[in-house]
Coordinates of C-alpha atoms in Angstrom, one line a residue:
Chain A
M1 CA -8.6 19.0 6.5
S2 CA -8.3 18.0 2.8
D3 CA -9.9 18.4 -0.5
L4 CA -11.2 15.0 -1.4
P5 CA -13.1 14.7 -4.6
N6 CA -16.7 13.4 -4.6
R7 CA -16.1 11.1 -7.5
I8 CA -13.0 9.8 -9.5
S9 CA -12.5 8.5 -12.9
I10 CA -10.3 5.4 -13.4
K11 CA -8.7 4.3 -16.6
E12 CA -8.2 0.5 -16.3
E13 CA -4.8 -0.4 -17.8
G14 CA -4.6 -4.1 -16.7
P15 CA -5.0 -5.8 -20.1
R16 CA -2.3 -3.6 -21.7
E17 CA 0.1 -3.5 -18.7
G18 CA -0.4 -7.1 -17.8
F19 CA -0.2 -9.0 -21.1
Q20 CA 2.7 -6.8 -22.3
I21 CA 4.9 -8.1 -19.5
E22 CA 3.9 -11.8 -19.3
S23 CA 6.5 -14.2 -20.6
A24 CA 4.0 -17.1 -21.3
A25 CA 2.1 -16.9 -24.5
I26 CA -1.5 -16.1 -23.5
P27 CA -4.2 -17.0 -26.0
T28 CA -6.0 -14.1 -27.6
E29 CA -9.4 -15.3 -26.5
R30 CA -8.3 -15.3 -22.8
K31 CA -7.1 -11.7 -23.2
V32 CA -10.5 -10.9 -24.7
A33 CA -12.3 -12.7 -21.9
L34 CA -10.7 -10.4 -19.3
I35 CA -11.5 -7.3 -21.3
D36 CA -15.1 -8.4 -21.6
A37 CA -15.3 -9.1 -17.9
L38 CA -13.9 -5.6 -17.2
S39 CA -16.5 -4.1 -19.5
G40 CA -19.2 -5.4 -17.0
T41 CA -17.7 -3.8 -13.9
G42 CA -18.7 -0.2 -14.4
L43 CA -15.3 1.0 -15.5
R44 CA -15.7 3.5 -18.3
K45 CA -12.2 3.6 -19.7
I46 CA -10.2 0.5 -20.5
Q47 CA -6.8 0.4 -22.2
I48 CA -6.7 -2.9 -23.9
V49 CA -3.5 -3.2 -26.1
S50 CA -0.4 -1.4 -27.1
F51 CA 0.7 -1.2 -30.8
V52 CA 4.4 -1.7 -30.4
N53 CA 7.1 -3.7 -32.1
P54 CA 6.1 -7.4 -31.6
R55 CA 9.7 -8.4 -31.7
R56 CA 10.3 -6.2 -28.6
V57 CA 7.0 -7.0 -27.0
P58 CA 5.9 -10.5 -28.1
G59 CA 2.9 -10.4 -25.8
M60 CA 1.3 -7.7 -28.0
A61 CA 1.8 -9.4 -31.3
D62 CA -1.9 -10.2 -31.4
A63 CA -3.0 -6.6 -30.6
D64 CA -5.0 -6.3 -33.8
D65 CA -6.9 -9.6 -33.1
V66 CA -7.7 -8.5 -29.6
V67 CA -9.1 -5.2 -30.8
R68 CA -11.1 -7.0 -33.5
T69 CA -12.7 -9.5 -31.2
F70 CA -13.5 -8.0 -27.8
R71 CA -17.2 -7.3 -27.1
K72 CA -17.7 -3.5 -27.1
A73 CA -20.0 -2.4 -24.3
E74 CA -22.2 0.6 -24.3
G75 CA -20.7 3.6 -22.5
V76 CA -17.2 2.3 -22.2
D77 CA -14.3 3.8 -24.1
Y78 CA -11.5 1.4 -25.2
Y79 CA -8.0 2.7 -25.6
A80 CA -4.7 1.6 -27.2
L81 CA -1.2 2.8 -26.4
W82 CA 1.4 3.7 -29.0
L83 CA 4.8 5.2 -28.7
N84 CA 5.4 6.4 -32.3
L85 CA 3.6 7.1 -35.5
Q86 CA 3.8 3.5 -36.8
G87 CA 1.8 2.5 -33.7
F88 CA -0.6 5.3 -34.3
E89 CA -1.2 4.2 -37.8
R90 CA -2.1 0.7 -36.6
A91 CA -4.5 2.2 -34.1
L92 CA -6.2 4.4 -36.7
V93 CA -7.3 1.2 -38.6
H94 CA -9.5 0.3 -35.6
R95 CA -11.0 3.8 -35.2
A96 CA -14.5 2.4 -35.2
R97 CA -13.8 0.2 -32.1
L98 CA -11.2 2.3 -30.3
A99 CA -11.3 5.8 -28.8
V100 CA -8.4 7.1 -30.8
R101 CA -7.2 10.3 -29.1
G102 CA -3.8 11.7 -29.0
T103 CA -1.5 12.4 -26.1
L104 CA 1.5 14.7 -26.2
Q105 CA 4.1 12.7 -24.4
T106 CA 7.0 14.1 -22.5
C107 CA 9.5 12.8 -19.9
A108 CA 11.0 14.7 -17.0
S109 CA 14.1 12.5 -17.3
E110 CA 16.3 12.9 -20.3
A111 CA 18.2 9.8 -19.3
F112 CA 15.1 7.7 -19.3
L113 CA 13.9 9.2 -22.6
R114 CA 17.1 8.3 -24.3
R115 CA 17.0 4.7 -22.9
N116 CA 13.3 4.2 -23.5
Q117 CA 12.7 6.0 -26.8
N118 CA 16.2 6.9 -28.0
R119 CA 15.5 10.6 -28.1
N120 CA 17.0 13.5 -26.1
L121 CA 14.8 16.3 -24.8
A122 CA 15.1 18.5 -27.9
Q123 CA 14.5 15.6 -30.2
N124 CA 11.4 14.7 -28.3
E125 CA 10.1 18.2 -28.4
A126 CA 10.5 18.2 -32.2
Y127 CA 8.9 14.7 -32.3
Q128 CA 5.9 15.8 -30.4
R129 CA 5.4 18.7 -32.9
H130 CA 5.7 16.2 -35.7
V131 CA 3.2 13.9 -34.0
A132 CA 0.8 16.8 -33.4
D133 CA 0.8 17.4 -37.2
A134 CA 0.0 13.8 -37.8
Y135 CA -2.9 13.8 -35.3
R136 CA -4.3 17.1 -36.8
N137 CA -4.0 15.7 -40.3
A138 CA -5.8 12.6 -39.2
G139 CA -8.5 14.6 -37.5
V140 CA -7.7 12.9 -34.2
P141 CA -8.5 14.9 -31.1
V142 CA -5.6 15.6 -28.8
D143 CA -6.8 16.3 -25.3
R144 CA -4.1 14.9 -23.1
G145 CA -0.5 15.5 -22.1
S146 CA 1.7 13.2 -20.1
V147 CA 4.9 13.5 -18.2
M148 CA 6.9 10.3 -17.6
A149 CA 9.2 9.9 -14.6
A150 CA 7.6 12.9 -13.0
F151 CA 8.7 11.9 -9.5
G152 CA 12.1 10.4 -10.0
C153 CA 14.2 8.2 -12.3
N154 CA 16.4 5.2 -11.8
F155 CA 18.9 6.8 -14.3
E156 CA 18.7 10.4 -13.3
G157 CA 17.7 10.4 -9.6
D158 CA 15.4 12.9 -8.0
I159 CA 13.4 15.1 -10.4
A160 CA 12.8 18.7 -9.4
P161 CA 9.2 20.0 -9.7
A162 CA 10.6 22.8 -11.9
T163 CA 11.6 20.1 -14.5
V164 CA 8.1 18.7 -14.5
L165 CA 6.7 22.2 -15.0
R166 CA 8.9 22.7 -18.0
M167 CA 7.4 19.6 -19.6
V168 CA 3.9 20.7 -18.8
D169 CA 4.7 24.1 -20.3
L170 CA 5.9 22.3 -23.5
I171 CA 2.6 20.3 -23.6
F172 CA 0.6 23.5 -23.4
A173 CA 2.8 25.3 -25.9
V174 CA 2.5 22.5 -28.5
A175 CA -1.2 22.3 -27.8
A176 CA -1.6 26.1 -28.3
E177 CA 0.2 26.0 -31.6
N178 CA -2.2 23.4 -32.8
A179 CA -5.4 24.7 -31.2
F180 CA -5.7 21.5 -29.2
Q181 CA -7.7 21.7 -26.0
I182 CA -5.8 19.8 -23.3
D183 CA -8.2 18.4 -20.7
E184 CA -5.8 16.3 -18.6
I185 CA -2.2 16.3 -17.6
A186 CA -1.0 12.8 -16.6
L187 CA 1.9 12.7 -14.2
A188 CA 3.5 9.2 -14.2
D189 CA 5.5 7.7 -11.4
T190 CA 7.1 5.4 -13.9
M191 CA 9.8 3.9 -11.7
G192 CA 8.1 4.0 -8.3
W193 CA 10.0 7.0 -6.8
A194 CA 7.0 8.9 -5.4
T195 CA 5.9 9.3 -1.8
P196 CA 2.9 11.1 -0.5
R197 CA 5.0 14.1 0.1
S198 CA 6.4 14.3 -3.5
I199 CA 2.9 13.7 -4.9
K200 CA 1.7 16.7 -3.0
R201 CA 4.6 18.8 -4.0
V202 CA 4.5 18.1 -7.8
V203 CA 0.8 18.1 -8.0
G204 CA 0.7 21.4 -6.1
A205 CA 3.3 22.9 -8.4
V206 CA 1.4 22.0 -11.5
R207 CA -1.9 23.1 -10.1
D208 CA -0.4 26.5 -9.1
R209 CA 0.7 27.2 -12.6
Y210 CA -2.3 25.6 -14.4
P211 CA -5.2 25.8 -12.0
D212 CA -7.8 24.6 -14.6
A213 CA -5.9 21.5 -15.8
R214 CA -7.3 18.2 -14.6
I215 CA -4.4 16.1 -13.2
N216 CA -4.3 12.3 -13.7
L217 CA -1.9 10.1 -11.7
H218 CA -0.3 7.0 -13.1
L219 CA 1.3 5.3 -10.1
H220 CA 3.6 2.3 -10.1
D221 CA 3.7 0.3 -6.9
T222 CA 7.3 -0.7 -7.0
R223 CA 8.0 0.3 -3.5
G224 CA 4.5 -0.3 -2.0
M225 CA 3.6 3.4 -2.0
G226 CA 0.9 3.2 -4.7
I227 CA -2.2 3.4 -2.6
A228 CA -0.7 6.0 -0.2
N229 CA 0.3 8.1 -3.2
A230 CA -3.2 7.8 -4.6
Y231 CA -4.5 9.0 -1.2
A232 CA -2.2 11.9 -1.3
G233 CA -3.4 12.7 -4.7
L234 CA -7.0 12.5 -3.5
E235 CA -6.2 14.9 -0.7
M236 CA -5.0 17.4 -3.4
G237 CA -8.3 17.0 -5.2
V238 CA -6.9 14.7 -8.0
D239 CA -9.9 12.8 -9.5
S240 CA -8.4 10.8 -12.3
F241 CA -6.2 7.7 -11.9
D242 CA -4.8 4.9 -14.0
A243 CA -4.9 1.5 -12.3
S244 CA -4.6 -2.2 -13.2
V245 CA -7.0 -4.9 -12.1
A246 CA -5.3 -7.3 -9.7
G247 CA -2.1 -5.2 -10.0
L248 CA -1.5 -6.7 -13.4
G249 CA 1.7 -5.7 -15.0
G250 CA 3.8 -6.3 -12.0
C251 CA 4.4 -9.5 -10.0
P252 CA 6.9 -8.7 -7.3
F253 CA 7.1 -12.4 -6.6
A254 CA 8.0 -15.6 -8.4
A255 CA 7.4 -14.8 -12.0
H256 CA 8.8 -11.3 -12.3
P257 CA 11.0 -10.2 -9.4
G258 CA 11.1 -6.5 -9.0
A259 CA 8.6 -5.8 -11.7
S260 CA 6.6 -2.7 -11.0
G261 CA 2.9 -3.0 -11.5
N262 CA 0.5 -0.2 -11.6
V263 CA -1.6 0.5 -8.5
C264 CA -4.3 -2.1 -8.1
T265 CA -7.7 -1.1 -9.4
E266 CA -9.8 -2.9 -6.8
D267 CA -7.7 -1.7 -3.9
L268 CA -8.1 1.8 -5.2
V269 CA -11.9 1.4 -5.7
F270 CA -12.1 -0.1 -2.2
M271 CA -10.3 2.8 -0.6
C272 CA -12.4 5.4 -2.4
E273 CA -15.8 3.8 -1.9
E274 CA -15.1 3.2 1.8
M275 CA -14.2 6.9 2.1
G276 CA -17.4 8.0 0.4
I277 CA -15.8 8.8 -3.0
E278 CA -17.7 7.4 -5.9
T279 CA -16.0 5.3 -8.6
G280 CA -19.0 4.0 -10.5
V281 CA -17.4 0.5 -10.2
D282 CA -19.0 -2.7 -8.8
L283 CA -16.3 -3.9 -6.4
G284 CA -17.6 -7.5 -6.4
A285 CA -17.5 -7.7 -10.2
L286 CA -14.0 -6.2 -10.2
I287 CA -12.8 -8.8 -7.7
E288 CA -14.2 -11.5 -10.0
A289 CA -12.3 -10.0 -12.9
A290 CA -9.1 -9.9 -10.7
H291 CA -9.5 -13.6 -10.0
L292 CA -9.9 -14.2 -13.8
A293 CA -6.8 -12.2 -14.4
R294 CA -4.8 -14.4 -12.0
D295 CA -6.2 -17.6 -13.6
I296 CA -5.1 -16.3 -17.0
V297 CA -1.6 -15.4 -16.1
G298 CA -1.2 -18.5 -14.0
H299 CA 0.6 -16.9 -11.0
S300 CA -0.1 -14.7 -8.0
L301 CA -0.7 -11.0 -8.5
P302 CA -0.1 -8.2 -6.1
G303 CA -3.8 -7.1 -5.5
H304 CA -5.0 -7.3 -1.9
L305 CA -8.8 -7.1 -2.1
M306 CA -8.9 -10.3 -4.2
Q307 CA -7.5 -12.0 -1.1
G308 CA -8.8 -9.9 1.7
G309 CA -12.3 -9.6 0.3
K310 CA -14.7 -6.6 0.4
L311 CA -16.3 -5.4 3.6
S312 CA -19.9 -5.2 2.3
A313 CA -20.2 -9.0 2.4
L314 CA -19.1 -9.0 6.1
R315 CA -21.5 -6.2 6.8
Q316 CA -24.4 -8.1 5.2
A317 CA -23.5 -11.2 7.1
R318 CA -23.6 -9.2 10.3
K319 CA -27.0 -7.8 9.5
A320 CA -28.3 -11.2 8.6
V321 CA -27.3 -12.5 12.1
A322 CA -28.7 -9.4 13.8
G323 CA -32.0 -9.8 11.9
G324 CA -32.3 -13.5 12.5
Chain B
M1 CA -1.0 21.2 5.2
S2 CA -0.4 18.5 7.8
D3 CA 1.2 17.8 11.1
L4 CA 3.9 15.2 10.1
P5 CA 6.1 14.3 13.0
N6 CA 9.9 14.8 12.8
R7 CA 10.6 11.3 14.0
I8 CA 8.7 8.1 14.6
S9 CA 9.2 5.1 16.9
I10 CA 8.7 1.6 15.4
K11 CA 8.0 -1.5 17.4
E12 CA 9.1 -4.4 15.2
E13 CA 6.7 -7.4 15.5
G14 CA 7.9 -9.6 12.7
P15 CA 9.4 -12.5 14.7
R16 CA 6.2 -12.8 16.9
E17 CA 3.6 -12.1 14.1
G18 CA 5.5 -14.3 11.6
F19 CA 6.6 -17.4 13.4
Q20 CA 3.2 -17.5 15.2
I21 CA 1.4 -18.1 11.8
E22 CA 3.9 -20.2 9.9
S23 CA 2.7 -23.8 9.5
A24 CA 6.2 -25.3 9.0
A25 CA 8.3 -26.0 12.1
I26 CA 11.1 -23.4 12.0
P27 CA 14.2 -24.2 14.0
T28 CA 14.7 -22.1 17.1
E29 CA 18.2 -21.0 15.9
R30 CA 16.6 -19.6 12.7
K31 CA 14.2 -17.5 14.7
V32 CA 17.1 -16.3 16.8
A33 CA 19.1 -15.5 13.7
L34 CA 16.3 -13.1 12.5
I35 CA 16.0 -11.4 15.9
D36 CA 19.8 -10.9 16.0
A37 CA 19.7 -9.5 12.5
L38 CA 16.9 -7.1 13.5
S39 CA 19.0 -6.0 16.5
G40 CA 21.6 -4.6 14.1
T41 CA 19.2 -2.4 12.1
G42 CA 18.6 0.5 14.4
L43 CA 15.2 -0.7 15.6
R44 CA 14.9 0.0 19.3
K45 CA 11.8 -2.2 20.1
I46 CA 11.5 -5.8 19.0
Q47 CA 8.7 -8.1 20.0
I48 CA 10.2 -11.5 19.7
V49 CA 7.7 -14.2 21.1
S50 CA 4.3 -14.7 22.5
F51 CA 3.7 -16.8 25.5
V52 CA 0.5 -18.6 24.4
N53 CA -0.8 -22.1 24.6
P54 CA 1.6 -24.2 22.5
R55 CA -1.3 -26.5 21.6
R56 CA -3.1 -23.6 20.0
V57 CA 0.0 -21.9 18.6
P58 CA 2.6 -24.6 17.9
G59 CA 5.0 -22.1 16.3
M60 CA 5.5 -20.5 19.8
A61 CA 6.2 -23.8 21.6
D62 CA 9.9 -22.8 21.8
A63 CA 9.3 -19.3 23.0
D64 CA 11.3 -19.8 26.2
D65 CA 14.3 -21.1 24.2
V66 CA 14.1 -18.2 21.8
V67 CA 14.2 -15.7 24.7
R68 CA 17.1 -17.6 26.3
T69 CA 19.3 -17.6 23.3
F70 CA 19.0 -14.4 21.3
R71 CA 21.8 -11.9 21.5
K72 CA 20.7 -8.9 23.5
A73 CA 21.9 -5.7 21.9
E74 CA 22.7 -2.5 23.8
G75 CA 19.9 0.1 23.5
V76 CA 17.2 -2.4 22.2
D77 CA 14.2 -3.4 24.2
Y78 CA 12.8 -6.9 23.6
Y79 CA 9.2 -7.6 24.2
A80 CA 6.9 -10.6 24.5
L81 CA 3.2 -10.8 24.1
W82 CA 0.8 -12.5 26.4
L83 CA -3.0 -12.7 26.5
N84 CA -3.6 -13.9 30.1
L85 CA -1.9 -14.2 33.5
Q86 CA -0.4 -17.7 32.6
G87 CA 1.5 -16.1 29.8
F88 CA 2.5 -13.1 32.0
E89 CA 4.0 -15.6 34.6
R90 CA 6.0 -17.2 31.8
A91 CA 7.3 -13.8 30.7
L92 CA 8.3 -12.8 34.3
V93 CA 10.8 -15.6 34.3
H94 CA 12.7 -13.8 31.6
R95 CA 12.6 -10.4 33.3
A96 CA 16.4 -9.9 32.9
R97 CA 16.2 -10.3 29.1
L98 CA 12.8 -8.9 28.3
A99 CA 11.2 -5.5 28.8
V100 CA 8.3 -6.8 30.8
R101 CA 5.7 -4.1 30.8
G102 CA 2.0 -4.4 31.2
T103 CA -0.7 -3.3 28.7
L104 CA -4.3 -2.8 29.6
Q105 CA -6.0 -4.7 26.8
T106 CA -9.5 -3.8 25.5
C107 CA -11.5 -4.5 22.4
A108 CA -14.0 -2.3 20.6
S109 CA -15.9 -5.3 19.3
E110 CA -17.5 -7.6 21.9
A111 CA -18.2 -10.2 19.2
F112 CA -14.4 -10.4 18.5
L113 CA -13.6 -10.5 22.2
R114 CA -15.9 -13.4 22.8
R115 CA -14.4 -15.3 19.9
N116 CA -10.8 -14.5 20.5
Q117 CA -10.7 -14.5 24.3
N118 CA -14.0 -16.0 25.4
R119 CA -15.0 -12.9 27.4
N120 CA -17.7 -10.3 27.0
L121 CA -17.1 -6.6 27.6
A122 CA -18.0 -6.7 31.3
Q123 CA -15.9 -9.8 31.9
N124 CA -12.9 -8.2 30.1
E125 CA -13.3 -5.1 32.3
A126 CA -13.2 -7.2 35.4
Y127 CA -10.3 -9.2 34.0
Q128 CA -8.2 -6.1 33.3
R129 CA -8.7 -5.0 36.9
H130 CA -7.6 -8.4 38.0
V131 CA -4.5 -8.2 35.6
A132 CA -3.7 -4.7 36.9
D133 CA -3.5 -6.2 40.5
A134 CA -1.2 -8.9 39.2
Y135 CA 1.1 -6.3 37.5
R136 CA 1.1 -4.1 40.5
N137 CA 1.9 -7.0 42.8
A138 CA 4.8 -8.1 40.5
G139 CA 6.1 -4.6 40.4
V140 CA 5.7 -4.5 36.7
P141 CA 5.2 -1.0 35.1
V142 CA 1.9 -0.6 33.2
D143 CA 2.3 2.2 30.7
R144 CA 0.2 1.2 27.7
G145 CA -3.4 0.5 26.8
S146 CA -4.6 -1.1 23.7
V147 CA -7.9 -1.2 21.8
M148 CA -8.3 -4.1 19.4
A149 CA -10.7 -4.0 16.4
A150 CA -10.8 -0.2 16.7
F151 CA -11.7 0.4 13.0
G152 CA -14.1 -2.4 12.3
C153 CA -14.7 -6.1 12.9
N154 CA -15.5 -9.1 10.7
F155 CA -18.1 -10.2 13.3
E156 CA -19.5 -6.9 14.3
G157 CA -19.1 -4.6 11.3
D158 CA -18.3 -1.0 11.5
I159 CA -17.1 0.4 14.9
A160 CA -18.3 3.8 16.0
P161 CA -15.6 6.2 17.3
A162 CA -17.7 6.5 20.5
T163 CA -17.2 2.8 21.1
V164 CA -13.4 3.2 20.8
L165 CA -13.6 6.2 23.2
R166 CA -15.4 4.0 25.8
M167 CA -12.5 1.6 25.7
V168 CA -10.0 4.4 26.1
D169 CA -12.0 5.8 29.0
L170 CA -11.8 2.3 30.6
I171 CA -8.1 2.1 30.2
F172 CA -7.6 5.5 31.9
A173 CA -10.0 4.6 34.6
V174 CA -8.2 1.3 35.5
A175 CA -4.9 3.1 35.2
A176 CA -6.1 5.8 37.6
E177 CA -7.3 3.3 40.2
N178 CA -3.8 1.8 40.1
A179 CA -1.8 4.9 39.8
F180 CA -0.4 3.7 36.4
Q181 CA 1.0 6.3 34.1
I182 CA -0.3 5.4 30.6
D183 CA 2.1 6.7 28.0
E184 CA 0.6 5.2 24.9
I185 CA -2.8 4.2 23.6
A186 CA -2.5 1.6 20.8
L187 CA -5.3 1.5 18.3
A188 CA -5.3 -1.7 16.4
D189 CA -6.9 -2.4 13.0
T190 CA -6.9 -6.0 13.8
M191 CA -8.9 -7.2 10.8
G192 CA -8.0 -4.6 8.1
W193 CA -11.1 -2.5 8.1
A194 CA -9.4 1.0 8.3
T195 CA -9.0 3.5 5.5
P196 CA -7.2 6.8 5.8
R197 CA -10.5 8.5 6.5
S198 CA -11.4 6.3 9.5
I199 CA -7.8 6.5 10.8
K200 CA -8.2 10.3 10.9
R201 CA -11.7 10.1 12.4
V202 CA -10.8 7.7 15.2
V203 CA -7.3 9.2 16.0
G204 CA -9.0 12.6 16.0
A205 CA -11.7 11.5 18.4
V206 CA -9.1 10.0 20.9
R207 CA -6.8 13.0 20.5
D208 CA -9.7 15.4 21.2
R209 CA -10.6 13.7 24.5
Y210 CA -7.0 12.9 25.6
P211 CA -4.7 15.5 24.0
D212 CA -1.7 14.3 25.9
A213 CA -1.9 10.6 25.1
R214 CA 0.6 9.3 22.6
I215 CA -1.2 7.2 20.0
N216 CA 0.3 4.1 18.5
L217 CA -1.2 2.4 15.3
H218 CA -1.1 -1.3 14.7
L219 CA -2.2 -1.7 11.1
H220 CA -2.9 -5.0 9.3
D221 CA -2.6 -4.9 5.6
T222 CA -5.4 -7.3 4.7
R223 CA -6.8 -4.9 2.1
G224 CA -3.7 -3.1 1.0
M225 CA -4.4 0.0 3.0
G226 CA -1.6 -0.4 5.6
I227 CA 0.9 2.2 4.2
A228 CA -1.9 4.7 3.3
N229 CA -3.3 4.3 6.8
A230 CA 0.1 4.9 8.3
Y231 CA 0.4 8.0 6.1
A232 CA -3.0 9.2 7.4
G233 CA -1.7 8.6 10.9
L234 CA 1.4 10.6 10.2
E235 CA -0.6 13.5 9.0
M236 CA -2.5 13.4 12.4
G237 CA 0.9 13.6 14.1
V238 CA 1.0 9.9 15.1
D239 CA 4.6 9.0 15.8
S240 CA 4.4 5.4 17.0
F241 CA 3.8 2.4 14.8
D242 CA 3.9 -1.4 15.0
A243 CA 5.3 -3.1 11.9
S244 CA 6.6 -6.4 10.7
V245 CA 9.8 -6.9 8.7
A246 CA 9.0 -8.2 5.2
G247 CA 5.3 -8.1 6.2
L248 CA 5.9 -11.2 8.2
G249 CA 2.7 -12.6 9.7
G250 CA 0.8 -12.4 6.4
C251 CA 1.3 -14.0 3.2
P252 CA -1.6 -13.1 0.9
F253 CA -0.2 -15.5 -1.6
A254 CA 0.5 -19.2 -1.8
A255 CA 1.1 -20.2 1.7
H256 CA -1.6 -18.4 3.6
P257 CA -4.4 -17.1 1.4
G258 CA -6.1 -14.2 3.0
A259 CA -3.8 -13.9 6.0
S260 CA -3.4 -10.4 7.1
G261 CA 0.1 -9.3 7.9
N262 CA 1.1 -6.2 9.8
V263 CA 2.2 -3.3 7.7
C264 CA 5.7 -3.9 6.4
T265 CA 8.6 -2.3 8.4
E266 CA 10.9 -1.5 5.6
D267 CA 8.1 -0.1 3.4
L268 CA 7.1 2.1 6.3
V269 CA 10.7 3.1 7.0
F270 CA 11.2 3.9 3.3
M271 CA 8.1 6.2 3.2
C272 CA 9.1 8.0 6.3
E273 CA 12.8 8.6 5.4
E274 CA 11.9 9.7 1.9
M275 CA 9.5 12.3 3.5
G276 CA 12.2 13.5 5.9
I277 CA 10.8 11.7 8.9
E278 CA 13.5 10.0 11.0
T279 CA 13.1 6.4 11.9
G280 CA 16.6 5.7 13.3
V281 CA 16.6 2.6 11.1
D282 CA 19.3 1.6 8.5
L283 CA 17.1 0.7 5.5
G284 CA 19.7 -1.4 3.8
A285 CA 20.2 -3.6 6.9
L286 CA 16.5 -3.9 7.3
I287 CA 16.1 -5.1 3.7
E288 CA 18.8 -7.7 4.4
A289 CA 16.8 -8.8 7.4
A290 CA 13.7 -9.0 5.2
H291 CA 15.5 -11.3 2.8
L292 CA 16.6 -13.5 5.7
A293 CA 13.0 -13.7 6.9
R294 CA 11.9 -14.9 3.5
D295 CA 14.6 -17.5 3.4
I296 CA 13.6 -18.7 6.9
V297 CA 9.9 -19.1 6.1
G298 CA 10.6 -20.4 2.7
H299 CA 8.0 -18.5 0.7
S300 CA 7.3 -15.0 -0.7
L301 CA 6.4 -12.3 1.7
P302 CA 4.3 -9.2 1.0
G303 CA 7.0 -6.5 1.5
H304 CA 7.8 -4.3 -1.5
L305 CA 11.1 -2.7 -0.7
M306 CA 12.8 -6.1 -0.5
Q307 CA 11.9 -6.4 -4.2
G308 CA 11.9 -2.8 -5.5
G309 CA 15.1 -1.8 -3.7
K310 CA 16.0 1.4 -1.9
L311 CA 16.5 4.7 -3.9
S312 CA 19.7 5.7 -2.2
A313 CA 21.6 3.0 -4.1
L314 CA 20.2 4.4 -7.4
R315 CA 21.1 8.0 -6.3
Q316 CA 24.7 6.9 -5.5
A317 CA 25.1 5.2 -8.9
R318 CA 23.8 8.3 -10.6
K319 CA 26.3 10.5 -8.7
A320 CA 29.1 8.1 -9.6
V321 CA 28.3 8.4 -13.3
A322 CA 28.0 12.2 -13.0
G323 CA 31.3 12.3 -11.1
G324 CA 33.1 10.0 -13.6

């Protein structure tokens, strides 16, 4: 019936996605408290900051302090995001505490690329080659390629799978020139255009051309399709997902109308574990971290499990009644 | 790859689900305004009230007035819910304005049945036969059976598909005794226990035994699985869903922590239409109705499309730019 994986890997992006978007100044130690809580949940990959222009993203002005002060847990890799070489240089300073790995970044929508990074497709291709040189010179492993706006774009409309494939081709071409071993291709639904059907279509197209590439999905929940899209990915055998605790990064309600958060980590973990797919994550600890995230930002967040609760507690109560 | 239907039928339950749960007294004319707005969206089935004890459900105390005053639209069937023969008698009064049809109601969890309706399984079986007599005597068609808690229960835990099948067997047995033609079996995830896997398992079990029965899914979004579960249903060929505009009936946030709304109608319509499955619903008109619903209840509601917006507007804007 389908090709569900036995186990998935989740990269938690809540601290970066969330604190980047919040308008209120959140004290550094509160951000660190959330990262430390997440470190105890079983998550093995946590993206904690972005090194971006603090004038454009004031919430990330204390990124260096966050990286300096969180408690590094055994077996957990901590990541930073950057969009250009200035950001990369800032990340390199923290090489002892961060997993500094390079990603070749492409975008299936030229219109979005222009708006977001002020580059056209040709300029971005040249820039990725330039970045590849910098990574190689710094001795930084490059094992990942990403395609933004892989399922549609507010400024360009629908995206053809062939366009996504051209971006994946570019990633593998630049990787080959540099003898990089690409382990994962991330397909991002940056603006919440995907449905289960387009997930299957695009993942299928990439898989057909690159059967050995591991595919990662980065799914924004703008239109409520996040979990359904993740399920469609699982059915295609996708076993790597980005997610945000409590749905941090989006608050479709009071604080940030229309903001598009990443799919919620604990909702994703719940779905997988209930379907027999291992995540390695302790759902109870993750729900506690989600409540902490809500306390820190001071407003409701989109996650459901933090309200609905896990089923194992109800199953236990039932057993206790039956036993007594 | 899957067995997606070409077209689905949606029963809108927002007015009933929503106004039943709201703590604030909502004026009758505001309820009617929402029903009238929904009548213009293309939805063909709208459940507008429940005839229940006004001391237990104060929000439905004006049910008779609502039924008397909404504007009946051509081609739309309006439904009421009732849980016992007193409620049925109240509905019968409005036979000219309501589609009064009987449902044989079962529950896969005896614990929930006891709590919710103060009957055990044997008592409910007897009661359904009693109700069937009343329907037959009143000349009311009985074309539907329902199974509450078909995917799990807060008080009984996991529910085996075999238990659901016993309830479906009972429905068909009572129907056969009364020469009722059952057109639809509704499987309700009353407490939000379902995942795509259990949807497929239970729907598959019912389909195997009753290949000709149309299956309807009533999916609560307590744990954020509603849309993914609907997608799993679509993949099994299910083409009948209940849904609530704006996710009315649940507000996981400020007003009603933990409340479990039905899956959101406009989010469901969006997913289907984007995947090429016809719903007959005008998404723009439905989103306007969702905004009206939010204004009426006076707090945020869980729907996503009402925040994220439809894609057709973005596609149009893109075409206009390209054309100009």
